[in-house]
Coordinates of C-alpha atoms in Angstrom, one line a residue:
N1 CA 47.3 -131.0 -85.4
E2 CA 50.4 -130.7 -87.5
F3 CA 50.4 -134.0 -89.3
L4 CA 46.6 -134.0 -89.6
I5 CA 46.8 -130.4 -91.8
N6 CA 49.8 -132.2 -94.1
Q7 CA 48.8 -135.4 -94.4
E8 CA 49.5 -135.5 -98.5
N9 CA 51.9 -132.6 -98.2
K10 CA 55.1 -134.5 -98.9
Q11 CA 57.4 -131.3 -98.4
Q12 CA 55.7 -130.6 -95.2
L13 CA 55.3 -134.0 -93.6
K14 CA 59.8 -133.8 -93.9
K15 CA 59.8 -130.6 -92.1
L16 CA 57.4 -131.7 -89.8
L17 CA 60.5 -134.8 -89.1
K18 CA 63.1 -132.6 -88.6
K19 CA 61.2 -130.4 -86.4
L20 CA 60.7 -133.6 -83.9
Y21 CA 64.4 -134.6 -84.8
N22 CA 65.2 -131.2 -83.8
L23 CA 63.6 -130.3 -80.5
K24 CA 64.4 -131.6 -77.0
I25 CA 62.0 -132.5 -74.1
F26 CA 63.1 -131.6 -70.6
D27 CA 61.8 -132.5 -66.9
P28 CA 63.7 -130.8 -64.0
A29 CA 61.8 -133.1 -61.6
C30 CA 61.8 -136.1 -63.7
G31 CA 61.8 -138.9 -60.6
S32 CA 62.1 -142.6 -62.6
G33 CA 61.6 -141.2 -66.3
N34 CA 58.2 -141.5 -66.8
F35 CA 57.0 -138.5 -68.7
L36 CA 60.4 -138.4 -70.4
I37 CA 60.1 -142.2 -71.8
I38 CA 55.8 -141.6 -72.5
S39 CA 56.9 -138.1 -74.6
Y40 CA 59.3 -140.3 -76.4
K41 CA 57.6 -143.0 -76.9
E42 CA 54.5 -140.4 -78.1
L43 CA 57.2 -138.8 -80.5
C44 CA 58.1 -141.9 -81.7
K45 CA 54.4 -143.3 -82.7
L46 CA 54.2 -139.7 -84.2
E47 CA 57.5 -140.7 -86.2
L48 CA 55.6 -143.8 -87.4
Q49 CA 52.8 -142.6 -88.9
I50 CA 54.9 -139.9 -90.9
F51 CA 56.9 -142.9 -92.2
K52 CA 54.0 -145.2 -93.3
Q53 CA 52.0 -141.7 -94.8
L54 CA 55.4 -140.6 -96.8
K55 CA 55.4 -144.7 -97.9
K56 CA 52.1 -144.0 -99.1
L57 CA 52.9 -140.2 -101.0
D58 CA 56.5 -142.0 -102.5
K59 CA 56.8 -145.9 -102.0
N60 CA 60.4 -145.6 -104.1
E61 CA 62.0 -142.5 -101.4
W62 CA 60.8 -144.6 -98.5
L63 CA 62.2 -148.0 -99.0
I64 CA 63.9 -148.2 -95.6
L65 CA 62.2 -146.4 -92.8
K66 CA 64.2 -146.6 -89.0
S67 CA 63.4 -144.3 -86.5
A68 CA 65.8 -141.4 -86.2
I69 CA 64.9 -139.7 -82.3
N70 CA 67.6 -139.9 -79.9
L71 CA 67.1 -140.5 -76.9
N72 CA 69.8 -137.9 -76.2
Q73 CA 67.4 -134.7 -77.2
F74 CA 65.5 -136.0 -73.7
Y75 CA 66.8 -133.5 -70.6
G76 CA 65.9 -135.0 -67.0
I77 CA 66.9 -133.7 -63.3
E78 CA 66.3 -135.7 -60.7
I79 CA 68.0 -135.5 -56.9
D80 CA 67.2 -138.9 -56.0
N81 CA 70.1 -141.5 -57.2
Y82 CA 68.2 -144.4 -57.3
A83 CA 64.9 -142.9 -59.9
H84 CA 67.7 -141.3 -61.4
E85 CA 69.2 -144.9 -62.4
L86 CA 65.9 -146.1 -63.3
S87 CA 65.1 -143.2 -65.8
K88 CA 67.7 -144.3 -68.0
V89 CA 67.3 -148.0 -67.8
S90 CA 64.0 -147.3 -68.3
L91 CA 64.5 -145.0 -71.4
Y92 CA 66.8 -148.0 -73.1
I93 CA 63.8 -150.1 -72.5
A94 CA 61.0 -147.7 -74.2
Q95 CA 64.1 -147.5 -77.6
H96 CA 63.9 -151.4 -77.2
Q97 CA 60.1 -151.6 -77.7
V98 CA 59.9 -148.9 -80.1
N99 CA 62.7 -150.8 -82.4
L100 CA 61.0 -153.7 -82.1
L101 CA 57.3 -151.3 -83.6
F102 CA 59.5 -150.0 -86.4
K103 CA 60.5 -153.9 -87.3
E104 CA 57.0 -154.6 -86.9
N105 CA 56.3 -151.8 -89.3
F106 CA 59.0 -151.5 -92.0
G107 CA 61.3 -155.3 -91.6
E108 CA 64.4 -153.2 -90.1
T109 CA 65.2 -151.6 -87.7
K110 CA 68.1 -149.8 -85.3
P111 CA 70.1 -152.1 -83.2
S112 CA 69.3 -152.0 -79.5
L113 CA 73.1 -152.6 -78.9
P114 CA 75.3 -151.7 -77.6
L115 CA 73.6 -149.2 -75.6
K116 CA 74.5 -146.1 -75.9
T117 CA 75.1 -143.6 -72.9
I118 CA 72.8 -141.5 -72.3
D119 CA 74.3 -138.0 -71.3
N120 CA 71.3 -136.2 -70.4
I121 CA 69.9 -137.5 -66.9
C122 CA 71.5 -135.6 -64.1
N123 CA 71.2 -136.8 -60.7
D124 CA 71.5 -133.6 -59.2
N125 CA 69.5 -130.7 -57.1
A126 CA 67.4 -128.6 -60.1
L127 CA 67.2 -125.6 -58.1
R128 CA 70.8 -125.5 -57.4
I129 CA 71.7 -125.9 -61.1
D130 CA 71.9 -123.4 -63.9
W131 CA 69.6 -124.7 -66.1
D132 CA 70.9 -122.7 -69.7
K133 CA 73.8 -124.8 -69.0
F134 CA 72.2 -127.9 -68.4
C135 CA 70.0 -127.7 -71.5
K136 CA 71.8 -125.1 -73.7
R137 CA 68.4 -122.7 -75.4
D138 CA 69.2 -120.5 -78.2
H139 CA 65.9 -119.4 -81.3
K140 CA 66.0 -122.0 -83.4
Q141 CA 65.1 -124.9 -80.9
N142 CA 62.1 -126.4 -79.6
I143 CA 62.5 -126.8 -75.4
Y144 CA 59.1 -128.7 -74.5
I145 CA 59.4 -128.6 -70.0
I146 CA 57.5 -130.9 -68.6
G147 CA 57.1 -132.6 -65.5
N148 CA 55.4 -133.2 -61.8
P149 CA 57.6 -131.4 -59.4
P150 CA 56.8 -131.8 -55.4
Y151 CA 54.2 -129.9 -54.0
L152 CA 55.2 -129.6 -50.6
G153 CA 53.6 -126.7 -48.5
Y154 CA 54.7 -124.3 -46.0
R155 CA 54.9 -126.6 -42.8
G156 CA 56.3 -130.1 -44.9
R157 CA 59.6 -129.0 -46.0
N158 CA 62.6 -129.4 -44.3
Q159 CA 66.1 -126.7 -43.9
D160 CA 67.1 -127.5 -47.4
Q161 CA 64.2 -127.2 -49.2
N162 CA 63.4 -123.9 -47.4
I163 CA 67.2 -122.3 -48.3
D164 CA 66.1 -123.5 -51.7
L165 CA 63.2 -121.7 -51.6
E166 CA 64.8 -118.5 -50.1
N167 CA 67.5 -118.6 -52.6
I168 CA 65.7 -118.7 -55.7
F169 CA 63.1 -116.3 -54.3
L170 CA 65.7 -113.8 -53.8
D171 CA 64.9 -111.1 -56.4
I172 CA 61.7 -111.1 -55.3
G173 CA 61.2 -110.8 -51.7
Q174 CA 60.7 -113.3 -49.3
V175 CA 58.2 -115.4 -49.8
K176 CA 57.9 -118.0 -47.2
R177 CA 54.3 -119.4 -47.8
V178 CA 54.3 -120.0 -51.5
D179 CA 54.5 -123.4 -52.2
Y180 CA 57.7 -125.4 -53.5
I181 CA 56.6 -126.4 -56.6
G182 CA 56.4 -122.4 -57.1
C183 CA 60.0 -122.9 -57.7
W184 CA 59.9 -124.9 -60.4
F185 CA 57.6 -122.3 -61.6
K186 CA 60.3 -119.0 -61.1
L187 CA 62.4 -120.9 -62.4
A188 CA 60.6 -122.4 -66.0
T189 CA 59.9 -119.0 -66.1
D190 CA 62.9 -117.6 -66.2
Y191 CA 64.0 -119.9 -68.2
T192 CA 61.3 -119.5 -71.1
Y193 CA 61.3 -115.4 -70.9
N194 CA 62.0 -114.2 -74.2
F195 CA 62.1 -117.8 -75.7
S196 CA 59.2 -118.0 -77.9
N197 CA 60.5 -121.5 -78.8
I198 CA 59.9 -122.5 -75.7
K199 CA 57.1 -123.9 -73.1
F200 CA 56.4 -125.7 -70.2
A201 CA 53.8 -127.4 -68.5
F202 CA 53.3 -128.9 -65.2
V203 CA 51.2 -131.3 -63.3
S204 CA 50.3 -129.2 -59.6
T205 CA 48.2 -128.9 -57.1
N206 CA 45.4 -126.4 -57.6
S207 CA 47.1 -124.9 -54.5
I208 CA 48.8 -122.6 -56.5
T209 CA 46.2 -121.4 -58.2
Q210 CA 44.3 -120.2 -55.2
G211 CA 44.2 -118.2 -52.0
E212 CA 47.7 -116.4 -51.1
Q213 CA 49.8 -118.2 -53.4
V214 CA 48.5 -116.5 -56.6
N215 CA 49.6 -113.6 -54.7
F216 CA 53.1 -114.7 -54.1
L217 CA 54.2 -115.9 -57.6
W218 CA 51.7 -114.9 -61.0
P219 CA 51.8 -111.4 -60.6
Y220 CA 56.0 -111.8 -60.6
I221 CA 55.0 -114.7 -64.3
I222 CA 52.1 -112.8 -66.1
N223 CA 55.0 -109.4 -65.8
K224 CA 57.4 -111.5 -67.4
N225 CA 55.5 -111.1 -70.6
L226 CA 53.8 -115.1 -70.1
E227 CA 51.0 -116.9 -70.5
I228 CA 48.9 -119.6 -69.4
F229 CA 47.3 -120.9 -73.4
F230 CA 46.4 -124.3 -71.9
A231 CA 45.4 -125.5 -68.4
H232 CA 43.4 -128.5 -67.0
Q233 CA 41.0 -127.2 -63.8
T234 CA 40.8 -129.1 -60.7
F235 CA 41.0 -132.9 -60.8
N236 CA 41.5 -135.5 -58.4
W237 CA 44.7 -137.7 -58.8
S238 CA 45.5 -140.7 -57.2
N239 CA 47.9 -144.0 -57.8
N240 CA 48.2 -147.1 -56.3
A241 CA 51.0 -147.2 -54.0
K242 CA 50.3 -147.8 -51.0
G243 CA 48.9 -145.4 -48.2
N244 CA 49.0 -143.0 -51.5
A245 CA 46.8 -140.1 -50.2
G246 CA 44.6 -138.3 -53.9
V247 CA 45.2 -134.9 -54.2
S248 CA 43.1 -132.0 -55.9
C249 CA 45.9 -131.1 -59.2
V250 CA 45.9 -128.8 -61.9
I251 CA 47.6 -128.9 -65.0
I252 CA 49.1 -125.6 -66.6
G253 CA 51.3 -124.9 -69.7
L254 CA 52.7 -121.9 -70.5
R255 CA 54.6 -119.5 -73.1
N256 CA 55.1 -115.9 -73.9
I257 CA 52.6 -113.8 -75.0
E258 CA 51.1 -115.0 -78.7
N259 CA 47.9 -113.7 -80.5
K260 CA 45.9 -117.2 -80.2
Q261 CA 43.3 -118.7 -78.3
K262 CA 44.0 -120.8 -75.6
I263 CA 42.4 -123.9 -74.1
L264 CA 40.3 -124.8 -70.8
F265 CA 40.0 -128.1 -70.4
N266 CA 37.9 -129.4 -67.3
K267 CA 36.1 -132.6 -66.9
D268 CA 32.9 -131.9 -69.0
N269 CA 33.9 -130.1 -71.7
V270 CA 37.2 -128.1 -73.5
I271 CA 36.7 -124.4 -74.5
K272 CA 38.6 -122.1 -76.1
V273 CA 39.1 -119.0 -74.7
N274 CA 40.6 -115.1 -74.9
N275 CA 42.7 -115.4 -72.1
I276 CA 43.1 -117.7 -68.8
N277 CA 44.1 -116.3 -65.4
P278 CA 46.0 -117.3 -62.8
Y279 CA 42.2 -119.0 -61.1
L280 CA 42.2 -120.7 -64.5
T281 CA 39.0 -118.8 -65.7
D282 CA 38.4 -117.6 -68.7
G283 CA 39.0 -114.1 -68.2
K284 CA 41.8 -110.9 -67.8
N285 CA 44.7 -111.6 -65.7
I286 CA 43.4 -110.4 -62.4
I287 CA 45.0 -111.3 -59.0
V288 CA 43.0 -110.5 -56.1
T289 CA 44.9 -108.8 -53.0
P290 CA 43.5 -109.5 -49.4
R291 CA 42.1 -106.7 -47.4
T292 CA 41.4 -105.5 -43.9
N293 CA 37.9 -103.8 -44.9
T294 CA 35.2 -105.2 -47.2
I295 CA 34.4 -103.3 -50.8
S296 CA 30.9 -104.7 -50.0
N297 CA 29.7 -102.5 -47.3
F298 CA 29.3 -105.6 -45.3
P299 CA 29.8 -105.4 -41.7
E300 CA 33.0 -106.7 -40.3
I301 CA 34.4 -109.9 -39.8
H302 CA 36.6 -111.4 -37.7
T303 CA 37.6 -114.3 -35.2
G304 CA 35.7 -115.3 -32.6
S305 CA 37.8 -115.6 -29.0
S306 CA 40.8 -117.9 -28.4
P307 CA 41.4 -119.5 -24.6
I308 CA 44.8 -120.9 -24.7
D309 CA 43.6 -122.8 -22.2
G310 CA 45.1 -126.4 -22.5
G311 CA 41.4 -127.3 -22.5
N312 CA 40.7 -126.2 -18.8
L313 CA 38.0 -123.6 -19.6
I314 CA 36.1 -125.7 -21.9
L315 CA 33.5 -128.4 -20.6
E316 CA 31.9 -130.8 -22.5
N317 CA 28.0 -131.1 -22.9
N318 CA 28.0 -134.0 -20.0
E319 CA 30.6 -132.0 -17.5
A320 CA 28.6 -128.6 -18.2
Q321 CA 24.9 -130.5 -17.3
E322 CA 26.5 -131.9 -14.2
L323 CA 27.8 -128.5 -13.3
F324 CA 24.1 -127.2 -13.7
Q325 CA 22.7 -129.5 -11.7
K326 CA 25.1 -129.3 -8.7
Y327 CA 25.1 -125.4 -8.9
E328 CA 22.0 -123.5 -9.6
N329 CA 24.4 -119.7 -10.0
A330 CA 26.5 -121.9 -12.6
S331 CA 25.0 -120.9 -15.6
D332 CA 26.5 -117.3 -14.5
F333 CA 29.7 -118.3 -15.2
I334 CA 29.5 -120.9 -18.6
K335 CA 28.7 -120.1 -21.8
P336 CA 27.7 -122.0 -24.8
Y337 CA 30.9 -122.5 -27.0
I338 CA 31.1 -123.2 -30.3
G339 CA 33.5 -123.9 -33.2
G340 CA 33.9 -124.5 -37.0
N341 CA 33.6 -128.6 -36.3
D342 CA 30.8 -128.1 -33.5
F343 CA 28.5 -125.9 -36.2
L344 CA 28.9 -128.2 -38.7
T345 CA 28.7 -131.9 -37.0
G346 CA 26.5 -131.0 -34.2
I347 CA 28.4 -131.1 -31.0
K348 CA 27.4 -129.2 -28.3
R349 CA 30.4 -127.7 -25.8
F350 CA 30.3 -125.0 -23.4
C351 CA 33.4 -122.6 -21.6
L352 CA 33.5 -120.9 -18.8
W353 CA 33.1 -117.3 -19.3
I354 CA 34.0 -115.2 -16.3
D355 CA 34.1 -111.8 -15.9
D356 CA 36.5 -110.1 -13.3
N357 CA 33.8 -108.9 -11.0
Q358 CA 32.3 -112.5 -10.6
L359 CA 36.1 -114.1 -9.7
N360 CA 35.0 -114.2 -5.5
E361 CA 31.6 -116.2 -6.6
A362 CA 32.7 -118.4 -9.1
L363 CA 35.9 -119.6 -6.9
K364 CA 33.1 -120.9 -4.7
I365 CA 32.5 -123.6 -7.3
D366 CA 34.9 -126.2 -6.3
E367 CA 34.7 -127.6 -9.9
I368 CA 35.7 -124.4 -11.3
R369 CA 38.5 -123.3 -9.1
N370 CA 40.1 -126.5 -9.5
R371 CA 39.9 -125.7 -13.4
I372 CA 41.3 -122.2 -13.2
D373 CA 44.0 -123.7 -11.2
R374 CA 44.8 -125.8 -13.6
C375 CA 44.3 -123.1 -16.4
K376 CA 47.1 -121.4 -14.1
I377 CA 49.4 -123.9 -14.2
W378 CA 49.3 -124.9 -18.0
R379 CA 50.0 -120.9 -18.8
N380 CA 52.9 -121.0 -16.6
K381 CA 54.4 -123.5 -18.3
S382 CA 54.2 -122.4 -22.1
G383 CA 54.6 -120.2 -24.6
R384 CA 55.0 -116.1 -24.1
D385 CA 51.5 -115.5 -24.8
A386 CA 49.8 -118.0 -22.6
K387 CA 52.4 -116.8 -19.9
K388 CA 51.7 -112.7 -20.3
Y389 CA 47.4 -114.1 -18.7
A390 CA 48.9 -116.0 -16.6
D391 CA 48.0 -114.1 -13.7
S392 CA 44.3 -114.2 -15.1
P393 CA 42.9 -118.1 -15.7
H394 CA 39.7 -117.4 -15.2
R395 CA 39.5 -115.2 -18.7
F396 CA 40.2 -116.2 -22.3
V397 CA 43.0 -114.7 -23.9
Y398 CA 42.0 -112.9 -27.2
R399 CA 37.5 -111.9 -26.2
K400 CA 35.6 -110.9 -29.2
Y401 CA 31.9 -112.0 -27.6
Q402 CA 29.5 -109.6 -28.1
I403 CA 26.1 -109.8 -26.8
G404 CA 23.9 -110.2 -29.8
D405 CA 23.0 -112.9 -32.0
C406 CA 25.6 -113.7 -34.9
L407 CA 26.6 -115.6 -37.8
I408 CA 29.0 -118.6 -37.8
L409 CA 31.7 -118.6 -41.1
P410 CA 33.8 -121.9 -40.9
M411 CA 36.6 -121.8 -41.9
T412 CA 36.7 -124.6 -44.0
T413 CA 34.1 -126.8 -46.1
S414 CA 34.2 -129.6 -48.5
E415 CA 34.9 -128.6 -52.0
R416 CA 31.9 -130.6 -52.7
R417 CA 29.0 -128.8 -51.5
E418 CA 27.0 -126.2 -53.6
Y419 CA 26.9 -123.9 -50.7
F420 CA 28.7 -122.7 -47.9
P421 CA 26.9 -123.6 -44.8
V422 CA 26.6 -120.0 -42.8
G423 CA 25.5 -120.1 -39.3
Y424 CA 23.0 -118.0 -37.4
Q425 CA 23.5 -118.1 -33.8
K426 CA 21.3 -116.6 -31.2
S427 CA 22.5 -114.2 -28.2
G428 CA 24.8 -115.8 -25.8
T429 CA 27.0 -118.1 -27.5
V430 CA 30.9 -117.8 -27.2
V431 CA 32.4 -118.6 -30.9
S432 CA 35.8 -120.1 -30.9
N433 CA 38.7 -118.6 -32.9
G434 CA 38.1 -121.3 -35.0
V435 CA 35.4 -119.7 -37.2
F436 CA 34.9 -116.4 -38.6
T437 CA 32.0 -114.3 -36.8
I438 CA 29.7 -111.4 -37.6
Y439 CA 27.8 -109.9 -34.6
N440 CA 24.6 -108.4 -34.7
P441 CA 24.4 -108.4 -38.8
K442 CA 20.9 -107.1 -40.7
I443 CA 19.5 -110.7 -41.9
Y444 CA 19.8 -110.0 -45.5
I445 CA 23.6 -110.8 -45.2
F446 CA 23.1 -114.2 -44.3
A447 CA 21.0 -114.6 -47.2
A448 CA 24.3 -113.3 -49.1
L449 CA 26.6 -115.5 -47.9
S450 CA 24.3 -118.5 -47.9
S451 CA 24.2 -117.4 -52.0
K452 CA 26.0 -119.6 -55.0
M453 CA 28.1 -116.7 -55.9
H454 CA 29.2 -116.5 -52.6
M455 CA 30.1 -119.9 -52.7
L456 CA 31.7 -119.7 -56.5
W457 CA 33.9 -116.7 -55.4
L458 CA 35.2 -119.1 -51.9
K459 CA 35.8 -121.5 -54.4
T460 CA 37.4 -119.3 -57.0
I461 CA 40.0 -117.7 -54.9
G462 CA 39.9 -119.0 -51.7
G463 CA 42.7 -121.4 -49.9
R464 CA 42.7 -125.0 -49.8
M465 CA 43.4 -127.4 -46.9
R466 CA 43.7 -130.6 -48.3
E467 CA 40.4 -131.1 -50.4
D468 CA 38.7 -128.7 -48.3
L469 CA 38.3 -125.1 -49.1
R470 CA 39.9 -122.9 -46.8
Y471 CA 38.3 -119.1 -46.2
S472 CA 39.6 -116.1 -45.5
G473 CA 38.3 -112.9 -44.3
Q474 CA 40.7 -111.1 -45.7
L475 CA 40.8 -112.9 -49.2
V476 CA 37.1 -114.1 -49.6
Y477 CA 34.8 -112.2 -47.3
N478 CA 36.3 -108.4 -47.7
T479 CA 37.1 -108.9 -51.8
F480 CA 33.3 -110.6 -52.4
P481 CA 31.7 -107.5 -54.9
F482 CA 28.1 -107.5 -53.8
N483 CA 26.0 -103.8 -53.3
I484 CA 22.6 -103.3 -52.6
S485 CA 20.7 -100.2 -52.3
D486 CA 17.0 -101.2 -53.0
I487 CA 15.1 -101.4 -50.0
K488 CA 12.6 -104.0 -51.3
I489 CA 15.2 -106.6 -52.7
T490 CA 17.1 -106.6 -49.1
D491 CA 13.7 -107.4 -47.4
K492 CA 13.4 -109.7 -50.0
L493 CA 16.4 -111.6 -48.7
E494 CA 15.1 -111.3 -45.6
N495 CA 12.4 -113.1 -46.0
L496 CA 14.2 -116.0 -48.1
A497 CA 16.9 -115.8 -45.1
L498 CA 14.5 -116.7 -42.2
E499 CA 12.8 -119.7 -44.1
L500 CA 16.1 -120.9 -44.7
I501 CA 16.6 -121.1 -41.4
D502 CA 13.3 -122.3 -40.2
A503 CA 13.6 -125.5 -43.5
R504 CA 16.6 -126.1 -41.3
E505 CA 15.2 -126.4 -38.0
K506 CA 12.6 -128.7 -39.3
Y507 CA 15.3 -131.1 -39.3
A508 CA 17.2 -131.1 -36.3
D509 CA 18.2 -134.8 -36.0
K510 CA 20.2 -133.9 -38.7
T511 CA 23.8 -132.1 -38.6
I512 CA 24.6 -129.6 -40.6
S513 CA 27.0 -131.5 -42.6
E514 CA 24.8 -134.2 -43.5
L515 CA 22.7 -131.5 -44.6
Y516 CA 24.4 -129.7 -47.1
D517 CA 26.0 -133.0 -48.4
P518 CA 24.9 -132.7 -52.0
N519 CA 24.0 -136.0 -52.4
K520 CA 21.5 -135.7 -49.0
M521 CA 20.8 -132.0 -48.7
P522 CA 16.8 -132.1 -48.4
K523 CA 14.6 -131.2 -51.3
S524 CA 13.1 -128.1 -49.6
I525 CA 16.7 -126.5 -48.3
L526 CA 17.7 -127.0 -51.3
Q527 CA 14.7 -124.7 -53.1
C528 CA 15.5 -122.3 -50.0
H529 CA 19.2 -121.8 -51.4
L530 CA 17.9 -121.0 -55.6
N531 CA 15.3 -118.6 -54.1
I532 CA 17.9 -116.7 -52.6
D533 CA 20.2 -117.2 -56.2
D534 CA 17.0 -115.8 -58.2
V535 CA 16.8 -112.5 -56.2
F536 CA 20.8 -112.4 -55.3
E537 CA 21.9 -113.0 -58.6
S538 CA 19.3 -110.6 -60.2
T539 CA 21.1 -107.7 -58.1
Y540 CA 23.7 -108.5 -60.1
K541 CA 22.2 -108.5 -63.8
T542 CA 18.2 -108.8 -64.4
N543 CA 18.3 -111.2 -67.0
G544 CA 20.6 -113.7 -64.9
F545 CA 23.6 -115.9 -65.7
K546 CA 24.2 -119.0 -68.0
S547 CA 26.6 -120.4 -66.7
D548 CA 28.6 -120.7 -63.1
E549 CA 31.3 -119.6 -65.5
E550 CA 29.7 -116.5 -67.1
K551 CA 28.6 -115.6 -62.8
I552 CA 32.8 -115.8 -62.2
E553 CA 33.9 -113.8 -65.2
Y554 CA 31.2 -111.3 -64.3
L555 CA 32.4 -110.9 -60.3
F556 CA 35.9 -110.4 -61.7
N557 CA 34.4 -107.7 -63.7
L558 CA 32.8 -105.9 -60.5
Y559 CA 35.8 -106.7 -58.3
V560 CA 37.9 -104.7 -60.9
K561 CA 35.0 -101.9 -61.2
S562 CA 34.5 -101.5 -57.8
L563 CA 38.6 -101.7 -56.4
G564 CA 40.5 -101.1 -59.9
D565 CA 42.4 -103.1 -57.5
I566 CA 45.9 -105.3 -59.3
I567 CA 44.8 -106.0 -62.9
L568 CA 48.2 -107.0 -65.2
L569 CA 47.6 -106.9 -69.0

């Protein structure tokens, strides 16, 4: 922009050149140097454009033009020695290519040989050295921190990496579950704090802007008076490496607060906004925090029942059917059993559900007695929780089952889905602890949770498991802002909920996973959801919403109004 604005101004172009020669590019996880190489080449291309324009403006003054961008303006830290050495070699090659480009355009260039030592590419652990000593800050020299640091989650780190994380977050508490990349965000925040001439931008997995990660990291960043000045919302990124899996990424740029517009990118467009919050949406810096009770007067949600049984209390469909055929009273001790995958894929399973007063009768069935005996042996050989229940091997350890209809909310769902697939289960089924459940709900709750508004809330503040959305009772359900008192509206939603349930039943040969595939969803089911959306959204705003972004902004504002939770301005 600065070049385009000042193309006809010789003095401003010279100032821009000085700015190029006085900046530093710093990648604190540089790998083999890709970010540094691209930055070097792009800056040299800009320098070449400026030279051409200056020569056009004043042919006499600009006769001999050679690149003055120095490789020692580029700083990198890399823990792997081979990658660190490769980054140096790659920069030498990039410099030679730039020299040839300048020779092609201006007839002369700097000699590529002898090679000059690159002093600022360091083989070390970036999390254990002082960045300020390595790349000295001052208030006159622009520094741009860039990179693609490691993404390792809670279960993917080794002992040394856990020590790094504990040391870096020592001053704000033990944040053991923060993503490893949070270490770079924390150190870059400290490095940038109070230096208006320093900015940083990292490629990251989108997990750092969702779920519990937001609560771990972003209050610290925002309270250091930093702001997101540009961001690219979630996109899928993979490379051609063997066995490389694609990941859902974001790009986030941060700086000290300035009274300027920010830019929000997604795959479809570029939006200028007044503020970008930690969820990478247009709006105030709100941190949604987990709650033990709902802000919307919804019924209580909890996980289902857990057997901790080594699989001995769970029966496949064919195993249960054999028992039903062989023993007339088998159904007294066996109930349908459903988990998240069962619900989505249509798998039928059963479980032993035996009350203490039924035990003697149940033990008369050899197959049931054998399963109970095996469960006892397994629990005695297992962990502390299992051992505590070894003397009652016929019972689930955690029994949340209630008599009555219930809703089933899967703990994970594909991000491709337009709607969150909620199940409605008739009384008599034991729900596993792999899903959330709501017992004896009013049927309009089914409609509310099946709405686009609820799915957008999940996509925005819920967590991630690989490329799937991770549902949370405390973080998503309990914070979802919705209140309704008009009985006419609840009646409408109840009728629409029943219509949706009926529409699904007409496709009994299809699984929920198939029905909620956005490329395969039957029109009748889609129309049911659209009808729910029309009524449901009218409870928020009578004239409707223009976009999903407007819906999310409205939900955030309603969340603040409902609760007044953490707001960091």
